[in-house]
Every structure is written in structure tokens, then in C-alpha cells.
Short mmCIF file of C-alpha atoms in Angstrom, two decimals:
data_model
loop_
_atom_site.label_atom_id
_atom_site.label_comp_id
_atom_site.label_asym_id
_atom_site.label_seq_id
_atom_site.Cartn_x
_atom_site.Cartn_y
_atom_site.Cartn_z
CA MET A 27 -20.72 -8.33 73.77
CA ASP A 28 -20.28 -10.53 70.66
CA ASN A 29 -19.14 -13.40 72.88
CA LEU A 30 -22.28 -12.92 75.00
CA HIS A 31 -24.47 -13.12 71.87
CA ALA A 32 -22.61 -16.27 70.79
CA VAL A 33 -23.16 -17.96 74.17
CA ILE A 34 -26.89 -17.10 74.16
CA SER A 35 -27.30 -18.17 70.51
CA GLY A 36 -25.53 -21.46 71.31
CA LEU A 37 -27.78 -21.96 74.32
CA LEU A 38 -30.89 -21.30 72.22
CA LYS A 39 -29.77 -23.77 69.53
CA SER A 40 -29.06 -26.45 72.17
CA LEU A 41 -32.47 -25.83 73.79
CA GLU A 42 -34.20 -26.14 70.43
CA LYS A 43 -32.44 -29.47 69.80
CA GLY A 44 -33.15 -30.68 73.34
CA SER A 45 -29.44 -31.33 73.85
CA GLY A 46 -28.62 -31.48 77.55
CA GLU A 47 -24.87 -31.78 76.89
CA GLY A 48 -24.92 -28.73 74.60
CA ILE A 49 -26.68 -26.68 77.25
CA ALA A 50 -24.66 -27.84 80.25
CA LYS A 51 -21.32 -26.75 78.74
CA ASN A 52 -22.46 -23.10 78.92
CA PHE A 53 -23.13 -23.13 82.67
CA ASN A 54 -20.93 -21.72 85.42
CA GLU A 55 -19.73 -24.18 88.11
CA SER A 56 -22.27 -22.81 90.62
CA PHE A 57 -25.27 -22.43 88.32
CA GLY A 58 -28.91 -23.15 88.99
CA ALA A 59 -31.59 -23.89 86.40
CA LEU A 60 -35.35 -24.09 86.57
CA PHE A 61 -36.90 -25.58 83.44
CA THR A 62 -40.59 -25.85 82.56
CA ASP A 63 -41.12 -28.87 84.82
CA GLN A 64 -40.23 -26.46 87.68
CA GLU A 65 -37.58 -28.81 89.08
CA PHE A 66 -34.41 -27.05 90.28
CA VAL A 67 -31.20 -28.37 88.69
CA SER A 68 -27.74 -27.39 89.92
CA ASP A 69 -25.34 -29.64 88.03
CA SER A 70 -24.61 -30.70 84.45
CA LYS A 71 -25.92 -34.21 85.13
CA GLY A 72 -29.30 -32.74 86.16
CA VAL A 73 -29.54 -30.74 82.92
CA VAL A 74 -28.83 -33.84 80.82
CA GLU A 75 -31.32 -35.89 82.88
CA PHE A 76 -34.04 -33.23 82.40
CA PHE A 77 -33.72 -33.37 78.62
CA ASP A 78 -33.51 -37.18 78.66
CA LYS A 79 -36.72 -37.23 80.74
CA ILE A 80 -38.72 -34.92 78.50
CA ASN A 81 -37.51 -36.68 75.36
CA LYS A 82 -38.54 -40.14 76.63
CA THR A 83 -41.91 -39.82 78.36
CA GLU A 84 -44.59 -42.30 77.30
CA VAL A 85 -47.68 -40.09 77.25
CA THR A 86 -46.12 -36.77 76.29
CA THR A 87 -43.57 -36.33 73.53
CA PHE A 88 -41.47 -33.20 73.71
CA GLY A 89 -41.29 -31.82 70.19
CA GLY A 90 -38.59 -29.27 70.90
CA MET A 91 -38.54 -25.53 71.22
CA VAL A 92 -38.59 -22.70 68.75
CA LEU A 93 -36.94 -19.75 70.42
CA GLU A 94 -36.99 -16.24 69.03
CA GLU A 95 -33.56 -15.03 67.92
CA LYS A 96 -34.46 -11.64 69.37
CA PHE A 97 -33.71 -11.35 73.07
CA ASN A 98 -33.13 -8.50 75.51
CA ILE A 99 -29.80 -8.09 77.25
CA LYS A 100 -29.34 -5.94 80.34
CA LEU A 101 -25.63 -5.55 81.03
CA SER A 102 -24.37 -4.45 84.47
CA LYS A 103 -22.44 -1.19 84.69
CA ASP A 104 -19.17 -3.03 85.31
CA GLY A 105 -19.78 -5.31 82.29
CA VAL A 106 -19.31 -8.48 84.33
CA ASN A 107 -22.95 -9.58 84.70
CA ALA A 108 -25.80 -9.76 82.22
CA ASN A 109 -29.50 -10.56 82.44
CA VAL A 110 -31.03 -11.93 79.24
CA PHE A 111 -34.75 -12.37 78.52
CA GLY A 112 -36.51 -14.00 75.59
CA ARG A 113 -39.59 -15.81 74.33
CA GLY A 114 -40.35 -18.92 72.37
CA ILE A 115 -42.64 -21.88 71.83
CA GLU A 116 -42.41 -25.38 73.30
CA LYS A 117 -43.97 -28.13 71.22
CA TYR A 118 -45.62 -31.22 72.68
CA LYS A 119 -47.45 -34.26 71.36
CA ILE A 120 -49.96 -35.62 73.85
CA GLN A 121 -52.03 -38.65 72.86
CA ASP A 122 -51.61 -38.02 69.10
CA GLN A 123 -52.50 -34.32 69.43
CA PHE A 124 -49.93 -31.60 68.77
CA TYR A 125 -49.72 -28.51 70.99
CA GLU A 126 -47.66 -25.33 71.03
CA VAL A 127 -47.16 -23.59 74.36
CA PRO A 128 -45.73 -20.06 74.55
CA ILE A 129 -42.81 -19.73 76.96
CA SER A 130 -40.63 -17.01 78.41
CA TRP A 131 -37.08 -17.56 79.56
CA SER A 132 -34.39 -15.67 81.41
CA ALA A 133 -30.72 -16.25 82.04
CA ASN A 134 -28.21 -14.54 84.30
CA LEU A 135 -24.65 -14.66 83.05
CA GLU A 136 -21.26 -13.82 84.51
CA LYS A 137 -18.11 -12.99 82.59
CA VAL A 138 -15.31 -15.30 83.68
CA GLY A 139 -12.09 -14.19 82.02
CA GLU A 140 -13.11 -13.72 78.40
CA GLU A 141 -16.02 -16.20 78.50
CA TRP A 142 -19.62 -15.70 79.51
CA LYS A 143 -21.00 -18.46 81.73
CA ILE A 144 -24.61 -18.96 82.76
CA LEU A 145 -25.23 -18.56 86.49
CA SER A 146 -28.97 -19.22 86.38
CA PHE A 147 -31.58 -20.09 83.83
CA HIS A 148 -35.36 -20.21 84.04
CA SER A 149 -37.99 -21.06 81.47
CA GLY A 150 -41.70 -21.17 82.09
CA ALA A 151 -44.93 -21.58 80.20
CA ASN A 152 -48.09 -19.56 80.57
CA PHE A 153 -50.35 -22.21 82.04
CA LEU A 154 -53.33 -19.88 82.05
CA ASP A 155 -53.35 -19.30 78.30
CA ASN A 156 -52.11 -22.14 76.11
CA GLU A 157 -53.39 -24.78 73.70
CA ILE A 158 -53.20 -27.67 76.19
CA ILE A 159 -55.43 -25.92 78.76
CA ALA A 160 -57.78 -24.73 76.00
CA SER A 161 -58.22 -28.28 74.67
CA TYR A 162 -59.06 -29.61 78.14
CA GLU A 163 -61.55 -26.77 78.63
CA LYS A 164 -63.22 -27.67 75.30
CA TYR A 165 -63.28 -31.34 76.31
CA GLY A 166 -64.82 -30.43 79.68
CA MET A 167 -67.50 -28.36 77.95
CA LYS A 168 -68.33 -31.26 75.59
CA MET A 169 -68.59 -33.68 78.50
CA MET A 170 -70.83 -31.24 80.40
CA ILE A 171 -73.20 -31.01 77.42
CA VAL A 172 -73.23 -34.79 77.03
CA GLY A 173 -73.87 -35.13 80.78
CA VAL A 174 -76.81 -32.69 80.67
CA PHE A 175 -78.43 -34.45 77.72
CA LEU A 176 -77.81 -37.86 79.27
CA GLY A 177 -79.29 -36.68 82.59
CA VAL A 178 -82.38 -35.26 80.87
CA PHE A 179 -82.79 -38.47 78.82
CA ILE A 180 -82.49 -40.67 81.94
CA GLY A 181 -84.97 -38.38 83.72
CA PHE A 182 -87.48 -38.77 80.86
CA VAL A 183 -87.04 -42.57 80.84
CA ILE A 184 -87.54 -42.83 84.61
CA GLY A 185 -90.50 -40.44 84.42
CA PHE A 186 -92.06 -42.45 81.58
CA ILE A 187 -91.58 -45.72 83.52
CA LEU A 188 -93.13 -44.23 86.66
CA ILE A 189 -96.11 -42.86 84.70
CA PHE A 190 -96.53 -46.18 82.88
CA VAL A 191 -96.40 -48.19 86.17
CA ARG A 192 -98.90 -45.82 87.81
CA LYS A 193 -101.33 -46.12 84.92
CA LYS A 194 -101.22 -49.93 85.16
CA GLN A 195 -102.27 -49.83 88.83
#
């Protein structure tokens, strides 16, 4: 069980650093991973490419993850398989604004000899309740208010012009 904790702790540290190489070394030969971009990855090269991609985007800067050290482990009766679940925060910088998005993750591991290897990994954000969505909702509300006032103002101007033209006739 200590080895399992070490593998998961190493995985969490590599995820926090955004190190694709550090993460890929923990995977089984036939693993599958689904990261927060929801693209399926099934080889070490894909893991490294995912982290390269999120670390080098022009509009969005990935600021790393902060993953809780506390995670739940469900070990199979035979002690060969384990399901691990945890939570954390992904950090992003979008157009000079910083955001923190809560995430959940899960990993399925298999004991190969004396080592635990990751068979599958999934991490996902709550896209219904996070700072990025909230900021766009606030922006939409501001634009709606501006639109209403602008529409009323334009209506008054057009009304005034029509009244003024009518009075001249």
C-alpha cells in the first residue's frame, strides 16, 4: 500500500508541475487517459503533447494544478487493482485574468510485480460552477444592461427626431 501511495503522490506532484514526462512514466503499457481537454490519450507521447499544448497556448496560460494530498483508495479484494479518487484546483490565466477551476480526478491502477502502474486516468472540471463561467455570466449581464440603456437612448433620439420633424411640417 505504501508503494501505491508513493505512485499517486508522484503522479500528483508531476500533475502540479505540468510535467508530461513525469506523469507518463507511471502509466501501464496499455493505459488510457482523459485530461480536462477531454481528448483521449493512450501513449506516453500523447501525455507529453497534452502538457506541452496547455503550457504553450497563446490566449490561455495554464498555471498548474494544486491537488489535495488527501485521496480515496478503493483496493480490490485480491489487492491487484485499485481505484483512486481525488480533488484539486486547476489555475488558468485568460487575457490577463486569473481563474481557479475546481476539478475531480480518478485513476485506476494495476499492480505489476511489486510496482503499481496506472491503467486509466481521468480529470475533469465542473463547467457548471467555476470562476471562468461566472465571469462570462457577469460580462453578459453587463452587456445586456448596456444594450438596454443604449436601445432606450436610441429610441428616445429617434422619437425626438420624429417629433421635431413633425412639428416643423
